[in-house]
Amino acid sequence: MMTLEEKQQEIIGEFEIFDDWMDKYEYIIDLGKELPLIDKDKKTDDRLIRGCQSNVWLDATIVDGKMKFTSDADAIITKGIIGLLIRVLNNETPESVAKADLHFIKTIGLQEHLSPTRANGLLSMVQKMKMTALLNLDNNA
Amino acid sequence: MTEGTKKPFIVREIRQQFPALRQLIYNKNLIYFDNGATSQKPQVVLDAINMYYSKDNANIHRGVHFMSQQATTEYEKARVTIQNYIHAKKSEEIIFTKGTTDGINLVAFSFGELLSAGDEILITAMEHHSNIVPWQMLCQRKNLTLRVAPINKKGELIIEEFDKLLNSKTKLVAVTHISNTLGTINPVKELAVKAHAVGAKILVDGAQSIQHMPIDVVDMDCDFFVFSGHKVFGPTGIGVLYGKEALLDKMPPYQGGGDMISRVTFEHTTYNELPFKFEAGTPHIAGGICLGKAFEFLSELDMDAVQKYEKELAEYAQDMLDTFEGLDIIGEAKKKTSVVSFVVENIHPFDIGTLLDKQGIAVRTGHHCTQPLMDFFQIPGTVRASFAFYNTREEVDIFIAAVEKSINMLK
């Protein structure tokens, strides 16, 4: 099993081969198409994170002490970035999700998507992931 | 400046006066097609901003010293420049505001104070949120009714329906001159005649028209005309409300403070004359002066030629986009200009906007602050390219190729 940090380094490595923005986005779009989707019956309003531009759905559960995320979004690039976030945070304990420093996003040049002004729901999604983790920390305590 | 002395309109020369256009974005030449959101600034405006803060910075309308008088003179000169540009009868009719939204809120409050329960406000289905929400707030405050004139699928106001909603209870018609999302040009002169026939006043939201066509508020016979400085090549944070003097005189002040008073005692305050009655506090002095410079710059242009050029540019872009399979143009009014909005089947506008950005092209995606309009067309948003006179046909060609590339990647 890779650590959270190793997973981030692996993604950084994958993105190092792209020297062109469009190639990078082509890869993100492919990841978006492969995102394991949230069950249709879970696409409810309480799982909806409304962005100004695009909407994101997120379901977070705990199985055997590890967090499991499924998600969907109406924009494919948003889905691709969600895929990367889930790849890093899935199967981690609530404690490591709550503490996670997702530095890989900045290193691969996608920080604009997580800026508060971008309004695509991604920043709120990360906050919701961490909030769910924190709540579960409290429950376990 | 008279018609005869205007410079011929040559795009290449115009572009050279806008330094922001000469930059690389992601290593590509910037193509700026987000002029509906804000415009770039010509060198004369940039120089004026620098000059104001380097040399003339002082508070206005109250100082005895040289710099204050100099700043006051420049600020009031800007007011006259703008008055002349929009052909208002008096400079007192030009109120400096923070922008279009501020101007509409001023009217909604102050003109709203003259209205009473049961009165009606009539808007259209293509209004920007800033020409919807202030009226909703007013209607709640004074127990008025807000009516909305519908549009057809081409994005044109349905005049027969507008006529049906207009009645003796209508006290104000508030309508956009040009739709920021669709580019539709509304027949505001005709609507003014209709409004006045039932005793209503008309406010024209000129946020998207002032930069694209000659404006004559007297010929249009509107009672109010509002716009933002930053969309017409001036600074942000400054805008204008034009109002007919007799009407502005009747309206109570919007905000209280310095500059807007004549005499203050603890028992009673009398207000200053127009336009100062509506300009409480220290205004955006640099903004006003530099907006004046933007209008001096525009005054030297042949706006009829500009209007024709921008219309052709938008039509060229629209015709090219129309050839793409699965692409729908949103807003196909017979009379439209400067804006092309579109959606592509099964592709989110945000994705296209993101990929265009990475190709150096600035467009806007989303609902454009017109959510009711998105609901009408049953879409989450559009990709909007909005043009200014400094854009070129070559840029449109690059844009079209970039849209095609983006669609192919996203399919």
Coordinates of C-alpha atoms in Angstrom, one line a residue:
Chain A
M1 CA 0.0 0.0 0.0
M2 CA 1.3 3.4 -0.9
T3 CA 1.2 6.2 1.6
L4 CA -0.7 9.4 0.9
E5 CA 2.6 11.1 0.1
E6 CA 3.7 8.4 -2.3
K7 CA 0.4 8.7 -4.1
Q8 CA 1.0 12.4 -4.5
Q9 CA 4.6 11.8 -5.8
E10 CA 3.3 9.2 -8.3
I11 CA 0.8 11.7 -9.8
I12 CA 3.5 14.4 -9.9
G13 CA 5.7 11.9 -11.8
E14 CA 2.8 11.2 -14.3
F15 CA 2.4 14.9 -15.0
E16 CA 6.1 15.6 -15.5
I17 CA 6.1 14.1 -19.0
F18 CA 3.7 16.9 -20.2
D19 CA 5.3 20.1 -21.4
D20 CA 2.2 21.4 -23.1
W21 CA -0.9 22.5 -21.3
M22 CA -3.2 20.9 -23.8
D23 CA -1.6 17.5 -23.3
K24 CA -2.0 17.9 -19.6
Y25 CA -5.7 18.6 -20.0
E26 CA -6.1 15.8 -22.5
Y27 CA -4.9 13.5 -19.7
I28 CA -7.2 15.1 -17.1
I29 CA -10.2 14.7 -19.5
D30 CA -9.3 11.0 -19.8
L31 CA -9.2 10.7 -16.0
G32 CA -12.6 12.4 -15.9
K33 CA -14.1 9.8 -18.2
E34 CA -12.7 7.0 -16.0
L35 CA -14.0 8.5 -12.7
P36 CA -15.9 5.8 -10.7
L37 CA -19.2 7.5 -10.4
I38 CA -21.4 8.0 -7.4
D39 CA -24.5 5.7 -7.4
K40 CA -27.4 7.4 -9.2
D41 CA -29.6 7.1 -6.1
K42 CA -26.9 9.0 -4.1
K43 CA -27.0 12.0 -6.4
T44 CA -29.2 13.8 -3.9
D45 CA -29.3 17.5 -2.8
D46 CA -27.5 16.8 0.4
R47 CA -24.5 15.4 -1.5
L48 CA -24.6 18.3 -4.0
I49 CA -22.0 21.0 -3.9
R50 CA -23.1 23.9 -6.0
G51 CA -20.4 25.9 -7.7
C52 CA -21.1 29.0 -9.6
Q53 CA -19.9 27.3 -12.8
S54 CA -20.3 23.6 -12.3
N55 CA -21.8 21.2 -9.8
V56 CA -20.2 18.4 -7.8
W57 CA -21.7 15.5 -6.0
L58 CA -19.8 13.7 -3.2
D59 CA -20.5 10.7 -1.1
A60 CA -18.1 9.9 1.8
T61 CA -18.4 6.7 3.9
I62 CA -16.1 4.8 6.3
V63 CA -15.5 1.1 5.7
D64 CA -13.2 -0.7 8.2
G65 CA -11.8 2.6 9.5
K66 CA -10.9 3.8 6.0
M67 CA -12.6 6.6 4.0
K68 CA -14.3 5.8 0.7
F69 CA -15.3 8.5 -1.7
T70 CA -17.4 8.5 -4.8
S71 CA -18.3 11.5 -6.8
D72 CA -19.6 13.1 -10.0
A73 CA -19.5 16.5 -11.6
D74 CA -21.2 18.0 -14.6
A75 CA -18.0 19.3 -16.2
I76 CA -15.4 16.7 -17.3
I77 CA -12.3 18.6 -16.3
T78 CA -13.7 19.0 -12.8
K79 CA -14.3 15.2 -12.9
G80 CA -10.7 14.6 -13.9
I81 CA -9.4 16.6 -11.0
I82 CA -11.8 14.9 -8.6
G83 CA -10.4 11.6 -9.8
L84 CA -6.9 12.8 -8.8
L85 CA -8.1 13.9 -5.3
I86 CA -10.0 10.7 -4.7
R87 CA -7.0 8.6 -5.8
V88 CA -4.9 10.4 -3.1
L89 CA -7.5 10.4 -0.3
N90 CA -9.4 7.1 -0.8
N91 CA -8.6 4.3 1.6
E92 CA -6.9 6.7 4.0
T93 CA -7.9 7.0 7.7
P94 CA -10.0 10.0 8.7
E95 CA -7.0 11.3 10.5
S96 CA -4.8 11.4 7.5
V97 CA -7.5 12.8 5.3
A98 CA -8.1 15.6 7.8
K99 CA -4.4 16.4 8.0
A100 CA -3.6 15.9 4.3
D101 CA -1.6 18.6 2.6
L102 CA -2.6 18.2 -1.1
H103 CA 0.5 19.9 -2.4
F104 CA 0.5 17.9 -5.6
I105 CA -2.3 20.1 -7.1
K106 CA 0.0 23.1 -7.0
T107 CA 3.0 21.1 -8.3
I108 CA 1.2 19.9 -11.3
G109 CA -0.2 23.4 -12.0
L110 CA -3.8 22.9 -11.2
Q111 CA -4.0 25.2 -8.2
E112 CA -6.3 27.6 -10.0
H113 CA -9.0 25.0 -9.9
L114 CA -8.9 25.0 -6.1
S115 CA -8.8 28.7 -5.7
P116 CA -11.8 30.3 -3.9
T117 CA -12.6 32.4 -6.9
R118 CA -12.8 29.6 -9.4
A119 CA -16.2 28.6 -8.1
N120 CA -16.3 25.2 -9.6
G121 CA -17.2 23.5 -6.4
L122 CA -13.8 21.7 -6.0
L123 CA -12.6 23.7 -3.1
S124 CA -15.9 23.1 -1.3
M125 CA -15.5 19.5 -2.1
V126 CA -12.1 19.2 -0.5
Q127 CA -13.4 21.0 2.5
K128 CA -16.4 18.6 2.7
M129 CA -14.0 15.6 2.5
K130 CA -11.9 17.0 5.3
M131 CA -15.0 17.9 7.4
T132 CA -16.4 14.4 7.0
A133 CA -13.0 13.1 8.1
L134 CA -13.0 15.4 11.2
L135 CA -16.5 14.4 12.2
N136 CA -15.5 10.8 12.1
L137 CA -12.5 11.5 14.2
D138 CA -14.8 12.9 16.8
N139 CA -17.1 10.0 16.6
N140 CA -14.2 7.5 17.1
A141 CA -12.8 9.5 20.0
Chain B
M1 CA -15.1 67.3 -31.8
T2 CA -17.2 67.4 -34.9
E3 CA -17.9 64.5 -37.2
G4 CA -15.5 65.8 -39.8
T5 CA -12.5 65.7 -37.6
K6 CA -12.8 62.1 -36.4
K7 CA -9.9 59.8 -37.1
P8 CA -10.4 57.0 -39.6
F9 CA -11.0 53.7 -37.8
I10 CA -7.9 51.5 -38.2
V11 CA -7.9 48.5 -35.9
R12 CA -4.1 48.0 -36.0
E13 CA -3.5 51.5 -34.8
I14 CA -6.2 51.3 -32.1
R15 CA -4.7 48.0 -30.7
Q16 CA -1.4 49.7 -30.2
Q17 CA -3.0 52.0 -27.6
F18 CA -4.0 49.0 -25.4
P19 CA -0.9 47.6 -23.7
A20 CA -2.8 44.8 -22.0
L21 CA -3.5 43.3 -25.4
R22 CA 0.3 42.8 -26.0
Q23 CA 1.0 39.9 -23.7
L24 CA 1.5 36.2 -23.8
I25 CA -0.8 33.9 -21.8
Y26 CA 0.4 30.3 -21.5
N27 CA 3.0 31.3 -24.1
K28 CA 0.3 32.2 -26.6
N29 CA -0.7 35.7 -27.8
L30 CA -3.6 36.8 -25.7
I31 CA -6.9 36.9 -27.4
Y32 CA -9.3 38.9 -25.2
F33 CA -12.9 38.1 -26.0
D34 CA -14.3 38.9 -22.5
N35 CA -15.2 42.5 -23.2
G36 CA -18.7 42.1 -21.9
A37 CA -17.2 41.5 -18.5
T38 CA -14.7 44.3 -18.7
S39 CA -12.8 46.2 -21.3
Q40 CA -9.0 46.8 -21.5
K41 CA -7.8 50.4 -21.0
P42 CA -6.1 52.7 -23.5
Q43 CA -2.7 54.3 -22.7
V44 CA -4.3 57.7 -22.2
V45 CA -6.5 56.3 -19.4
L46 CA -3.5 54.6 -17.8
D47 CA -1.4 57.7 -18.0
A48 CA -4.2 59.8 -16.5
I49 CA -4.5 57.4 -13.5
N50 CA -0.7 57.7 -12.9
M51 CA -0.8 61.5 -13.4
Y52 CA -3.7 61.9 -10.9
Y53 CA -2.0 60.1 -8.1
S54 CA 1.5 61.5 -8.9
K55 CA 0.5 65.1 -9.1
D56 CA -3.1 66.1 -8.6
N57 CA -4.2 64.0 -5.7
A58 CA -6.4 66.1 -3.4
N59 CA -10.0 66.1 -2.1
I60 CA -12.5 68.0 -4.2
H61 CA -15.3 70.5 -3.7
R62 CA -14.0 71.7 -0.4
G63 CA -10.3 72.8 -0.5
V64 CA -9.0 76.3 -0.8
H65 CA -5.6 75.1 -1.9
F66 CA -4.3 74.8 -5.5
M67 CA -4.3 71.0 -5.8
S68 CA -7.9 70.7 -4.5
Q69 CA -9.0 73.2 -7.0
Q70 CA -7.1 71.5 -9.8
A71 CA -8.7 68.1 -8.9
T72 CA -12.1 69.7 -8.7
T73 CA -11.7 71.3 -12.1
E74 CA -10.6 68.0 -13.7
Y75 CA -13.4 66.0 -12.0
E76 CA -16.1 68.5 -13.1
K77 CA -14.5 68.6 -16.6
A78 CA -15.0 64.9 -16.8
R79 CA -18.7 65.3 -16.0
V80 CA -19.1 67.7 -18.9
T81 CA -17.2 65.4 -21.2
I82 CA -19.6 62.6 -20.4
Q83 CA -22.6 64.9 -20.6
N84 CA -21.6 65.9 -24.1
Y85 CA -20.8 62.3 -25.1
I86 CA -24.3 61.1 -24.3
H87 CA -25.9 64.4 -25.4
A88 CA -27.5 65.1 -22.0
K89 CA -28.9 68.6 -21.7
K90 CA -27.1 69.6 -18.5
S91 CA -24.1 68.4 -16.5
E92 CA -26.3 68.3 -13.4
E93 CA -28.0 65.3 -14.9
I94 CA -24.7 63.3 -14.8
I95 CA -24.4 61.6 -11.4
F96 CA -21.2 59.7 -10.7
T97 CA -21.8 56.3 -9.1
K98 CA -19.8 53.2 -8.4
G99 CA -21.1 51.5 -11.6
T100 CA -24.3 50.2 -13.2
T101 CA -25.4 48.2 -10.2
D102 CA -24.9 51.2 -7.9
G103 CA -26.9 53.4 -10.4
I104 CA -29.8 51.0 -10.5
N105 CA -29.8 50.7 -6.7
L106 CA -29.8 54.5 -6.4
V107 CA -32.9 54.7 -8.6
A108 CA -34.6 51.7 -6.9
F109 CA -34.2 53.5 -3.6
S110 CA -34.8 57.2 -4.4
F111 CA -37.3 56.9 -7.3
G112 CA -38.8 54.0 -5.3
E113 CA -39.5 56.4 -2.4
L114 CA -42.0 58.2 -4.8
L115 CA -44.0 55.0 -5.4
S116 CA -46.8 53.4 -3.3
A117 CA -48.4 50.0 -2.7
G118 CA -49.9 48.5 -5.8
D119 CA -47.6 50.3 -8.3
E120 CA -45.9 48.1 -10.8
I121 CA -42.3 47.8 -12.2
L122 CA -41.9 46.2 -15.6
I123 CA -38.6 44.5 -16.6
T124 CA -37.8 41.9 -19.3
A125 CA -36.8 38.3 -19.1
M126 CA -33.3 39.0 -20.4
E127 CA -32.2 41.3 -17.6
H128 CA -28.9 41.0 -15.7
H129 CA -29.4 40.2 -12.0
S130 CA -28.5 43.8 -11.2
N131 CA -31.6 44.9 -13.1
I132 CA -33.8 42.3 -11.3
V133 CA -32.8 42.1 -7.7
P134 CA -32.9 45.8 -6.8
W135 CA -36.5 45.9 -8.1
Q136 CA -37.4 42.8 -6.2
M137 CA -36.0 44.5 -3.0
L138 CA -38.0 47.6 -3.8
C139 CA -41.2 45.6 -4.4
Q140 CA -40.8 44.0 -1.1
R141 CA -40.1 47.3 0.7
K142 CA -43.0 49.2 -0.8
N143 CA -45.4 46.4 -1.6
L144 CA -45.2 46.8 -5.4
T145 CA -45.5 44.3 -8.1
L146 CA -42.7 43.2 -10.4
R147 CA -43.8 42.2 -13.9
V148 CA -41.6 40.4 -16.4
A149 CA -42.0 40.8 -20.2
P150 CA -41.2 37.5 -21.9
I151 CA -38.8 36.9 -24.8
N152 CA -39.0 34.5 -27.7
K153 CA -36.6 31.6 -28.5
K154 CA -34.4 33.9 -30.6
G155 CA -33.9 36.0 -27.5
E156 CA -36.0 39.0 -28.6
L157 CA -38.5 40.8 -26.4
I158 CA -42.1 40.0 -27.4
I159 CA -43.5 43.4 -27.9
E160 CA -47.1 42.3 -27.9
E161 CA -46.6 40.7 -24.5
F162 CA -44.7 43.8 -23.2
D163 CA -47.7 45.9 -24.3
K164 CA -50.1 43.7 -22.4
L165 CA -48.1 44.0 -19.2
L166 CA -47.8 47.8 -19.5
N167 CA -50.7 49.6 -17.8
S168 CA -51.6 52.7 -15.8
K169 CA -50.2 51.1 -12.7
T170 CA -46.8 50.7 -14.3
K171 CA -44.5 53.4 -12.8
L172 CA -41.2 52.3 -14.2
V173 CA -39.9 50.2 -17.1
A174 CA -36.4 49.0 -16.5
V175 CA -34.8 47.4 -19.5
T176 CA -31.4 46.5 -20.8
H177 CA -30.2 48.3 -24.0
I178 CA -28.1 45.3 -25.1
S179 CA -28.4 41.9 -23.4
N180 CA -25.0 40.9 -21.9
T181 CA -25.7 37.2 -22.5
L182 CA -27.5 37.3 -25.9
G183 CA -26.3 40.5 -27.6
T184 CA -29.9 41.4 -28.4
I185 CA -30.4 45.1 -29.0
N186 CA -33.7 46.2 -27.5
P187 CA -35.8 48.9 -29.2
V188 CA -35.4 51.3 -26.2
K189 CA -36.6 54.4 -28.1
E190 CA -39.9 52.6 -29.0
L191 CA -40.2 51.3 -25.4
A192 CA -39.7 54.8 -24.0
V193 CA -42.7 56.1 -26.1
K194 CA -44.8 53.2 -24.9
A195 CA -43.8 53.7 -21.2
H196 CA -44.5 57.5 -21.4
A197 CA -47.9 56.9 -23.0
V198 CA -49.1 55.2 -19.7
G199 CA -47.3 57.7 -17.5
A200 CA -44.4 55.4 -16.6
K201 CA -40.7 56.3 -16.6
I202 CA -38.0 54.3 -18.3
L203 CA -34.6 53.3 -17.1
V204 CA -32.2 52.0 -19.7
D205 CA -29.3 49.7 -18.6
G206 CA -26.5 50.8 -20.9
A207 CA -23.8 48.7 -19.4
Q208 CA -23.4 46.8 -22.7
S209 CA -24.3 49.6 -25.2
I210 CA -22.3 52.6 -24.1
Q211 CA -19.1 51.1 -25.5
H212 CA -20.5 49.9 -28.7
M213 CA -22.7 52.6 -30.2
P214 CA -23.4 56.3 -30.2
I215 CA -25.7 57.2 -27.3
D216 CA -28.1 60.1 -27.3
V217 CA -30.2 60.1 -24.1
V218 CA -32.4 63.0 -25.4
D219 CA -33.2 61.3 -28.7
M220 CA -33.8 58.0 -26.8
D221 CA -36.0 60.0 -24.4
C222 CA -35.1 57.7 -21.5
D223 CA -35.6 59.0 -18.0
F224 CA -32.6 57.2 -16.6
F225 CA -29.5 55.7 -18.3
V226 CA -26.9 53.8 -16.3
F227 CA -23.5 52.4 -17.2
S228 CA -20.2 51.3 -15.7
G229 CA -16.9 53.0 -16.4
H230 CA -14.8 49.8 -16.6
K231 CA -16.8 48.4 -19.5
V232 CA -16.2 51.6 -21.5
F233 CA -12.4 51.6 -21.3
G234 CA -12.3 53.5 -18.0
P235 CA -11.4 52.5 -14.4
T236 CA -13.4 50.1 -12.2
G237 CA -15.4 51.5 -9.3
I238 CA -16.8 54.4 -11.3
G239 CA -20.0 54.7 -13.3
V240 CA -22.7 57.1 -14.3
L241 CA -26.4 57.6 -13.7
Y242 CA -28.0 60.0 -16.1
G243 CA -31.4 61.2 -15.0
K244 CA -33.7 63.9 -16.3
E245 CA -33.2 66.9 -14.1
A246 CA -36.9 67.4 -13.1
L247 CA -37.1 63.8 -12.0
L248 CA -33.8 63.8 -10.1
D249 CA -35.0 67.0 -8.4
K250 CA -38.1 65.3 -7.1
M251 CA -36.2 62.2 -5.8
P252 CA -34.9 62.2 -2.2
P253 CA -31.2 61.5 -1.7
Y254 CA -29.9 57.9 -1.7
Q255 CA -27.1 58.2 0.9
G256 CA -26.4 60.9 3.5
G257 CA -23.0 62.3 4.3
G258 CA -20.5 65.0 3.3
D259 CA -20.8 66.8 -0.1
M260 CA -24.5 66.1 -0.4
I261 CA -25.7 68.7 2.1
S262 CA -26.4 72.4 2.0
R263 CA -26.7 73.0 5.7
V264 CA -26.7 70.6 8.6
T265 CA -28.0 71.2 12.2
F266 CA -28.9 68.5 14.6
E267 CA -32.6 69.4 14.1
H268 CA -32.7 69.7 10.3
T269 CA -30.5 69.2 7.2
T270 CA -31.1 70.7 3.8
Y271 CA -29.6 69.0 0.8
N272 CA -27.2 70.2 -1.8
E273 CA -28.3 70.8 -5.4
L274 CA -27.9 68.3 -8.3
P275 CA -25.7 66.4 -9.0
F276 CA -24.1 66.6 -5.5
K277 CA -27.4 65.7 -3.8
F278 CA -26.7 62.1 -5.0
E279 CA -22.9 62.1 -4.4
A280 CA -22.4 61.6 -0.7
G281 CA -18.8 61.4 0.6
T282 CA -15.5 61.7 -1.1
P283 CA -16.1 60.2 -4.6
H284 CA -13.8 58.1 -6.7
I285 CA -12.0 61.2 -7.9
A286 CA -9.4 59.5 -10.0
G287 CA -12.1 57.2 -11.4
G288 CA -14.2 60.1 -12.5
I289 CA -11.3 62.0 -14.1
C290 CA -10.0 59.0 -15.9
L291 CA -13.5 58.0 -17.1
G292 CA -13.5 61.4 -18.6
K293 CA -10.3 60.6 -20.4
A294 CA -11.8 57.3 -21.7
F295 CA -14.7 59.3 -23.2
E296 CA -12.3 61.9 -24.7
F297 CA -10.6 58.9 -26.3
L298 CA -13.9 57.6 -27.6
S299 CA -15.0 61.0 -28.8
E300 CA -12.1 60.9 -31.4
L301 CA -13.4 57.6 -32.8
D302 CA -16.1 57.3 -35.5
M303 CA -18.6 55.3 -33.4
D304 CA -20.7 54.5 -36.4
A305 CA -17.7 52.8 -38.0
V306 CA -16.9 51.1 -34.7
Q307 CA -20.5 49.8 -34.4
K308 CA -20.4 48.4 -38.0
Y309 CA -17.0 46.8 -37.5
E310 CA -18.0 45.0 -34.2
K311 CA -21.3 43.8 -35.7
E312 CA -19.4 42.3 -38.7
L313 CA -16.9 40.7 -36.4
A314 CA -19.6 39.1 -34.2
E315 CA -21.5 37.9 -37.3
Y316 CA -18.4 36.4 -38.7
A317 CA -17.7 34.5 -35.5
Q318 CA -21.3 33.4 -35.2
D319 CA -21.4 32.1 -38.8
M320 CA -18.2 30.1 -38.3
L321 CA -19.4 28.6 -35.0
D322 CA -22.8 27.8 -36.6
T323 CA -21.1 25.2 -38.9
F324 CA -20.0 23.0 -35.9
E325 CA -22.2 20.0 -35.4
G326 CA -24.0 20.0 -32.1
L327 CA -23.3 23.6 -31.4
D328 CA -26.2 25.9 -30.7
I329 CA -26.0 29.7 -30.7
I330 CA -28.0 31.1 -27.8
G331 CA -29.5 34.4 -28.9
E332 CA -30.3 34.9 -32.5
A333 CA -32.1 38.2 -32.5
K334 CA -32.4 40.0 -35.8
K335 CA -30.8 43.0 -34.1
K336 CA -27.8 42.0 -32.1
T337 CA -24.2 43.0 -31.7
S338 CA -20.8 42.3 -30.1
V339 CA -21.8 39.1 -28.3
V340 CA -21.8 35.4 -29.3
S341 CA -23.1 32.9 -26.8
F342 CA -23.2 29.2 -27.5
V343 CA -23.5 25.7 -26.0
V344 CA -22.3 22.4 -27.4
E345 CA -24.3 19.2 -27.0
N346 CA -23.1 17.0 -24.1
I347 CA -20.2 19.4 -23.3
H348 CA -20.2 21.7 -20.2
P349 CA -19.4 25.3 -21.0
F350 CA -16.8 25.3 -18.2
D351 CA -14.8 22.7 -20.0
I352 CA -14.7 24.6 -23.2
G353 CA -13.8 27.8 -21.3
T354 CA -10.9 26.1 -19.5
L355 CA -9.4 24.7 -22.7
L356 CA -9.8 28.0 -24.5
D357 CA -8.0 29.7 -21.6
K358 CA -5.1 27.3 -22.0
Q359 CA -4.9 28.3 -25.6
G360 CA -4.6 32.0 -24.6
I361 CA -8.2 32.9 -25.3
A362 CA -10.2 34.7 -22.6
V363 CA -14.0 34.1 -22.8
R364 CA -16.6 33.9 -20.1
T365 CA -18.5 30.8 -19.2
G366 CA -21.4 30.3 -16.9
H367 CA -24.8 32.0 -16.4
H368 CA -23.5 35.6 -16.9
C369 CA -25.6 36.8 -14.0
T370 CA -28.7 36.0 -15.9
Q371 CA -29.9 32.8 -14.2
P372 CA -33.6 33.3 -15.2
L373 CA -32.5 33.5 -18.8
M374 CA -30.6 30.2 -18.5
D375 CA -33.7 28.7 -17.0
F376 CA -35.7 29.9 -20.0
F377 CA -33.3 28.3 -22.4
Q378 CA -32.9 25.2 -20.1
I379 CA -29.1 25.3 -20.1
P380 CA -26.6 25.5 -17.2
G381 CA -24.7 28.3 -18.9
T382 CA -23.1 29.3 -22.1
V383 CA -19.6 30.1 -23.5
R384 CA -19.7 33.7 -24.4
A385 CA -17.3 35.6 -26.7
S386 CA -17.8 39.3 -26.5
F387 CA -15.9 41.7 -28.7
A388 CA -14.5 45.2 -28.7
F389 CA -13.3 47.4 -31.5
Y390 CA -9.7 46.3 -30.8
N391 CA -10.4 42.6 -31.7
T392 CA -9.6 41.3 -35.2
R393 CA -10.8 38.8 -37.7
E394 CA -7.5 37.0 -37.4
E395 CA -8.3 36.5 -33.7
V396 CA -11.7 35.1 -34.5
D397 CA -10.0 32.6 -36.9
I398 CA -7.7 31.5 -34.1
F399 CA -10.6 31.3 -31.7
I400 CA -12.7 29.2 -34.1
A401 CA -9.8 26.7 -34.5
A402 CA -9.4 26.6 -30.7
V403 CA -13.1 25.9 -30.2
E404 CA -12.9 23.1 -32.7
K405 CA -9.8 21.6 -31.0
S406 CA -11.5 21.9 -27.6
I407 CA -14.7 20.2 -28.8
N408 CA -12.7 17.3 -30.3
M409 CA -10.9 16.8 -27.0
L410 CA -14.0 16.8 -25.0
K411 CA -16.2 14.7 -27.2

